[in-house]
Coordinates of C-alpha atoms and ligand atoms in Angstrom, one line a residue:
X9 CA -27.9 23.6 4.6
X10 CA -27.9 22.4 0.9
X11 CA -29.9 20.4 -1.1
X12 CA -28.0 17.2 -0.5
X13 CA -28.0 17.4 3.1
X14 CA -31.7 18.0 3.2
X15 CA -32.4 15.4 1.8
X16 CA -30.0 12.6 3.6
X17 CA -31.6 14.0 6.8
X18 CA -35.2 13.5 5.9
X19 CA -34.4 9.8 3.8
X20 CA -32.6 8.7 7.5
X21 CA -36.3 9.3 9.4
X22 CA -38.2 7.0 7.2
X23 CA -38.5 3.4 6.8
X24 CA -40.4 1.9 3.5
X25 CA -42.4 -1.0 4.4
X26 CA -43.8 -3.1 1.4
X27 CA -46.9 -4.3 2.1
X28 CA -47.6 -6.7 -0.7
X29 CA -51.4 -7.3 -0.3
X30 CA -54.4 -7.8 -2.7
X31 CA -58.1 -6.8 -2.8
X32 CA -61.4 -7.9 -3.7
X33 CA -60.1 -10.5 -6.0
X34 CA -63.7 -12.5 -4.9
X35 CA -65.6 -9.4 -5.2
X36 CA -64.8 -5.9 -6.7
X37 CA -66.3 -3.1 -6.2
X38 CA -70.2 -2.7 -7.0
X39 CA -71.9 -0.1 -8.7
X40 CA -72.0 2.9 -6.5
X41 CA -69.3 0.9 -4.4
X42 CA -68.2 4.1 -2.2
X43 CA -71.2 3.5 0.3
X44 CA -73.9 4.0 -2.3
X45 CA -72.6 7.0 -3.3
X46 CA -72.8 8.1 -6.9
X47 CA -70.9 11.1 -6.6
X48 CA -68.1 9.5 -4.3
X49 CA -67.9 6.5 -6.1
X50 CA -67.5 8.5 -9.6
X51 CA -64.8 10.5 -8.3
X52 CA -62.7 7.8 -6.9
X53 CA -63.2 5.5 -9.6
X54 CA -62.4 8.0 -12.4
X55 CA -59.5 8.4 -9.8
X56 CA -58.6 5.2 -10.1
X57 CA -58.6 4.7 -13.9
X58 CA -55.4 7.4 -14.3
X59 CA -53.1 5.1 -11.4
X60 CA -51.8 2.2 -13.2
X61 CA -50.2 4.4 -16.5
X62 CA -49.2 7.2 -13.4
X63 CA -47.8 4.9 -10.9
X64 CA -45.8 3.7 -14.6
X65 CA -44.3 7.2 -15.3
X66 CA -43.4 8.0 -11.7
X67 CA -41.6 4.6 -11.3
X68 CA -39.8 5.4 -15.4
X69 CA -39.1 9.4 -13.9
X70 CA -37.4 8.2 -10.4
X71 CA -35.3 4.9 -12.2
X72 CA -34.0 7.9 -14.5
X73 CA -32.2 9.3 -11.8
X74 CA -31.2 6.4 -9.4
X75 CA -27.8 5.7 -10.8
X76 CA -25.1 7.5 -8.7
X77 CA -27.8 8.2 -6.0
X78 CA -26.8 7.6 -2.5
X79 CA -26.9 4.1 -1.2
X80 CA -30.3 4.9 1.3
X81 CA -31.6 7.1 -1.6
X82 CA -31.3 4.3 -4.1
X83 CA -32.8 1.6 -1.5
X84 CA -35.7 4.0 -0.7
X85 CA -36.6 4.3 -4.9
X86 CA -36.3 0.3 -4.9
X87 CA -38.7 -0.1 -2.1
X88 CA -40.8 2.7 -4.1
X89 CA -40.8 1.2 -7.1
X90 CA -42.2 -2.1 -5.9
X91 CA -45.1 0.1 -4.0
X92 CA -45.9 1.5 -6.5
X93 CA -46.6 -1.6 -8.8
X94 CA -48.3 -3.2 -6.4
X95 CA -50.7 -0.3 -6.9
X96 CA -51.1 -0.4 -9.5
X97 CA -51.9 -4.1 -9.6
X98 CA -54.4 -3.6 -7.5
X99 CA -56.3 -0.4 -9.5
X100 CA -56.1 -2.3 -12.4
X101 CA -58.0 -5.2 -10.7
X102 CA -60.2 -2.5 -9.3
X103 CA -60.7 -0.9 -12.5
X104 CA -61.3 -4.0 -14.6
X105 CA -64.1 -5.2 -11.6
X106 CA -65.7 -1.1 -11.4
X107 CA -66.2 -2.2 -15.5
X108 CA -67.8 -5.3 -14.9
X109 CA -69.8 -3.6 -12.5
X110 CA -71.1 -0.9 -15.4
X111 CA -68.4 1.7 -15.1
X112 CA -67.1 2.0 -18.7
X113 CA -63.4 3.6 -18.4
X114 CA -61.7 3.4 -21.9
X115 CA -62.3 7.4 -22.2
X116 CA -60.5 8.0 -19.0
X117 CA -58.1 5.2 -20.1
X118 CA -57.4 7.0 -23.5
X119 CA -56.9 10.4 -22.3
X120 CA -54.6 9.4 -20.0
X121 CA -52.4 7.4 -22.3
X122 CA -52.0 11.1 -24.4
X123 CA -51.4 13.1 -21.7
X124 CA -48.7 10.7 -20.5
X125 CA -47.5 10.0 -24.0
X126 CA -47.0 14.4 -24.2
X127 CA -45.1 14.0 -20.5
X128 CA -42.9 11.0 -22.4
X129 CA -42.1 13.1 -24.8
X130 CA -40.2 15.4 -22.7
X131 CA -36.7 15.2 -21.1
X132 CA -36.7 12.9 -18.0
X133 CA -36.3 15.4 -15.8
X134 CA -39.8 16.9 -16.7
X135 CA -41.3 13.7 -15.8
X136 CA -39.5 13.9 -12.4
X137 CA -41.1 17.2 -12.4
X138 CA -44.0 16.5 -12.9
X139 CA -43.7 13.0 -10.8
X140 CA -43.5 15.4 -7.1
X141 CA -46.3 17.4 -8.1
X142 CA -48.6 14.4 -8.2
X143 CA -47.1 12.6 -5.7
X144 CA -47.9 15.7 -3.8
X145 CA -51.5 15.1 -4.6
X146 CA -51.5 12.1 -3.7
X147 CA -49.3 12.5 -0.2
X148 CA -52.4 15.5 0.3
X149 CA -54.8 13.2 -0.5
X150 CA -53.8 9.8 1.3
X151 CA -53.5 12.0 4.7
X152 CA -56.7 13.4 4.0
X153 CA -58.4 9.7 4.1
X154 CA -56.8 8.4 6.8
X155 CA -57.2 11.5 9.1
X156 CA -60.9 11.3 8.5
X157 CA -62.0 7.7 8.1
X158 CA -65.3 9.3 7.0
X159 CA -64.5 8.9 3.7
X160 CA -65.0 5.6 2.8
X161 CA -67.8 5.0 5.4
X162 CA -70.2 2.7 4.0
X163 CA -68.1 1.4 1.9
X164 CA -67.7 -1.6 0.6
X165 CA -64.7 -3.6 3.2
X166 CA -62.4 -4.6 0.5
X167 CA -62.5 -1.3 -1.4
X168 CA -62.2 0.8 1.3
X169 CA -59.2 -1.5 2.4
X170 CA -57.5 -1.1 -0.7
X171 CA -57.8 2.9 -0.6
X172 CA -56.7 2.6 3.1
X173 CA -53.6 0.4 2.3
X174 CA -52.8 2.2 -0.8
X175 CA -52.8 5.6 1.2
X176 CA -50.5 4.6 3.6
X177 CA -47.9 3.7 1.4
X178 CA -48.1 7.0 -0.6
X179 CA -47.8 8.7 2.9
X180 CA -44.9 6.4 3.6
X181 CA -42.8 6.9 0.0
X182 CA -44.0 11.0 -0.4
X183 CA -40.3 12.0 0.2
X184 CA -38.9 9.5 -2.1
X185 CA -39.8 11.1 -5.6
X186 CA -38.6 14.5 -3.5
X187 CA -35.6 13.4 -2.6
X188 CA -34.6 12.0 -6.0
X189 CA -35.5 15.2 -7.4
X190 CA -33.2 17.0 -4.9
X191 CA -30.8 14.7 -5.5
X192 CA -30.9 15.3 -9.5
X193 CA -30.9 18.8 -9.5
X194 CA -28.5 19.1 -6.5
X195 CA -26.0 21.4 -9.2
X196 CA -29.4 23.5 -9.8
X197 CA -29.3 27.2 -7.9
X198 CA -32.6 27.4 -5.6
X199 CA -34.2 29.5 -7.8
X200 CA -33.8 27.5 -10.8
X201 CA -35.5 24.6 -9.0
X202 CA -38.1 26.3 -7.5
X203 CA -39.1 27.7 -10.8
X204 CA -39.4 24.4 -12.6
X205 CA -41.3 22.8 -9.6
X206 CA -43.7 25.5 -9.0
X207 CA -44.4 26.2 -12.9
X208 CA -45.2 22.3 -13.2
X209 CA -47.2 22.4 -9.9
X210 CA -49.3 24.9 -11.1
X211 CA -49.8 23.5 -14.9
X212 CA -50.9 20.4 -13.4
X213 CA -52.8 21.3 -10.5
X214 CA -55.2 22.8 -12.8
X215 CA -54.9 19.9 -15.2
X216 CA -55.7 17.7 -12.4
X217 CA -58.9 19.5 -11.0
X218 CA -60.7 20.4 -14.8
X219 CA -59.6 16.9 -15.8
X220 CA -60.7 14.3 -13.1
X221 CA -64.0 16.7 -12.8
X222 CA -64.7 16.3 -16.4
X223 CA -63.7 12.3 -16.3
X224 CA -65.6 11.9 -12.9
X225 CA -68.8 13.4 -14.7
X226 CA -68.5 11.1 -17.6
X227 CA -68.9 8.4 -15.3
X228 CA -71.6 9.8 -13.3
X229 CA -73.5 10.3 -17.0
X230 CA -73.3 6.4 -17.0
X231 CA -75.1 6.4 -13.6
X232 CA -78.0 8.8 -15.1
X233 CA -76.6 11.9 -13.5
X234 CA -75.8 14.9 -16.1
X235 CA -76.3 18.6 -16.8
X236 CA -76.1 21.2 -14.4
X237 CA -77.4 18.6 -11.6
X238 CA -74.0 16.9 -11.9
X239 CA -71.9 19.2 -11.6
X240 CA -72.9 21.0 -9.1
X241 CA -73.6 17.5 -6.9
X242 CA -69.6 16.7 -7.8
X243 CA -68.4 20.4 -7.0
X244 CA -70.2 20.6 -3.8
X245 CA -68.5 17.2 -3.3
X246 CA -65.0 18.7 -3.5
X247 CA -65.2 21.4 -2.3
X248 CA -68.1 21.7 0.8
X249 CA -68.9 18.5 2.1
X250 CA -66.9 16.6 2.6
X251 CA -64.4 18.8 0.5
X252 CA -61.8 17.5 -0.5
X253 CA -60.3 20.1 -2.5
X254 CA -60.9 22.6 0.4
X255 CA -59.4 20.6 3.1
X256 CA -56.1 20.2 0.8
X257 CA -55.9 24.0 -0.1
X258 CA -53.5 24.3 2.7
X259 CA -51.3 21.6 2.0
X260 CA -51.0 22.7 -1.2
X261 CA -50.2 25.9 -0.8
X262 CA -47.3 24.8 1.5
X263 CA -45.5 23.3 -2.2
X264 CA -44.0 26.4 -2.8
X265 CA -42.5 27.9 0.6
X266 CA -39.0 27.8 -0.2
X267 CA -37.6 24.8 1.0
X268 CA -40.6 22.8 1.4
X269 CA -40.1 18.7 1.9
X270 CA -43.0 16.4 2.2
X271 CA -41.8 15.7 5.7
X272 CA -42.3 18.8 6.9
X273 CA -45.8 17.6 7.8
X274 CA -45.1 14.3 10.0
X275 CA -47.4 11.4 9.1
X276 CA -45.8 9.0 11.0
X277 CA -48.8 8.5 13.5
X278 CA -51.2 7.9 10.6
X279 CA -48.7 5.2 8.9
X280 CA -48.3 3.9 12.9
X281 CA -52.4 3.7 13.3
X282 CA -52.5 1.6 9.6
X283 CA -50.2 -1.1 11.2
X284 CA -51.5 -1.7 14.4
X285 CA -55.2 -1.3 13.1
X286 CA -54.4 -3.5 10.5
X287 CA -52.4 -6.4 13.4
X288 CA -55.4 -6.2 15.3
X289 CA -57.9 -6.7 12.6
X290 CA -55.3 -9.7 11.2
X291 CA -54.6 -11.5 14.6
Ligands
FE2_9 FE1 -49.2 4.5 -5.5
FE2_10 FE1 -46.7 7.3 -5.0

């Protein structure tokens, strides 16, 4: 099966539902928001600070490649698209609120304006590239919270609510960025594709641990946590309990089996659970 086919059988199999919601506009998060939780709450809020110029690039990289893309192709990047800034409405509410509550992010803020400005700087389809690698984080880590609520236990309602609701849609869209990318390199041989994907996977995997460490321990240096005590508190975080990192591995690795889609994993239940948790609680 080619490229093209792949991915007009996986965009058939998934509706894109946009669920245009807002958070904690009374009240944002609090200091130590994520149940009281220094080391939680600095690495979701350091997190948070890189989604609203991200979410940007990813929409920029997948509008590069939407003319000539097939009519359900091009309706599934719309619907992404307007997911995705209504993310990042929301984190920048969140962010401006987790700086009201002491959380000073303009670091974070700067070094992800560079980084993105280098990524700019390349040819679009780099920052396609580069726009399924972190999608793949984020697919890895959205099915990660809403497999184990566990996460955000304690937490205050509204922000756990918006990390809920933001999950969910990155578990909805995950093949959409995918698909455009099979789509733009659909002339590309296999091996020519899975060089460039797997190259930038790696690059920014490693980018993305050393850098939200580093950013997440700035902010826990705010909260009167540093030296050695800090970093081990925030690795142990990551990696044993609850472990994020460790309970991704897997999911990760699974990026470069030839011929991997996001879909291969089916989230579909999880996205189904959302909904009708969210009716319930709504009624
Ligand atoms: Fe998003
Ligand atoms: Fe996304």
């Amino acid at each position: 099966m080619n490229a093209l086919a792949d991915f007009d059988v996986n965009a058939t199999e998934h509706g894109i539902v946009v669920r245009d919601r807002r958070f904690g506009r009374d009240q944002g998060p609090a200091h130590r928001w994520a149940g009281g939780d220094p080391i939680a709450t600095a690495w979701f809020t350091a997190l948070s600070a890189t989604f609203p110029r991200g979410e940007a690039l990813f929409v920029d990289a997948v509008k590069a490649f939407r003319d000539g893309a097939p009519p359900r192709l091009e309706a599934e990047i719309r619907a992404f698209i307007k997911q995705e800034v209504n993310h990042s409405r929301e984190h920048l509410a969140f962010n401006r609120a987790a700086a009201s509550a002491g959380y000073d992010l303009t670091a974070i803020d700067k070094w992800v304006e560079g980084m993105i400005g280098k990524v700019r700087s390349r040819p679009p389809m780099v920052w396609l590239a580069v726009t399924i690698a972190l999608e793949h984080f984020t697919a890895m880590f959205a099915h990660e919270f809403l497999q184990h609520p566990q996460h955000f236990a304690g937490s205050d309602g509204e922000q756990a609510e918006m990390w809920r609701w933001h999950a969910v849609e990155e578990l909805e869209h995950k093949g959409v960025a995918y698909d455009t990318w099979l789509h733009a390199t659909s002339g590309w041989s296999r091996w020519k594709r899975w060089k460039l994907k797997t190259l930038l996977m790696l690059i920014i995997s490693r980018r993305f641990v050393t850098h939200r460490f580093q950013q997440a321990s700035w902010l826990l240096a705010q909260d009167g946590i540093k030296g050695w005590r800090a970093k081990a508190r925030l690795t142990w975080y990551l990696v044993g309990k609850p472990g994020i990192l460790r309970r991704i591995f897997p999911a990760w690795c699974a990026y470069f089996l030839p011929g991997f889609h996001p879909w291969d994993r089916d989230d579909r239940a999880l996205i189904g659970k959302y909904d009708s948790d969210y009716a319930a609680a709504n009624l």
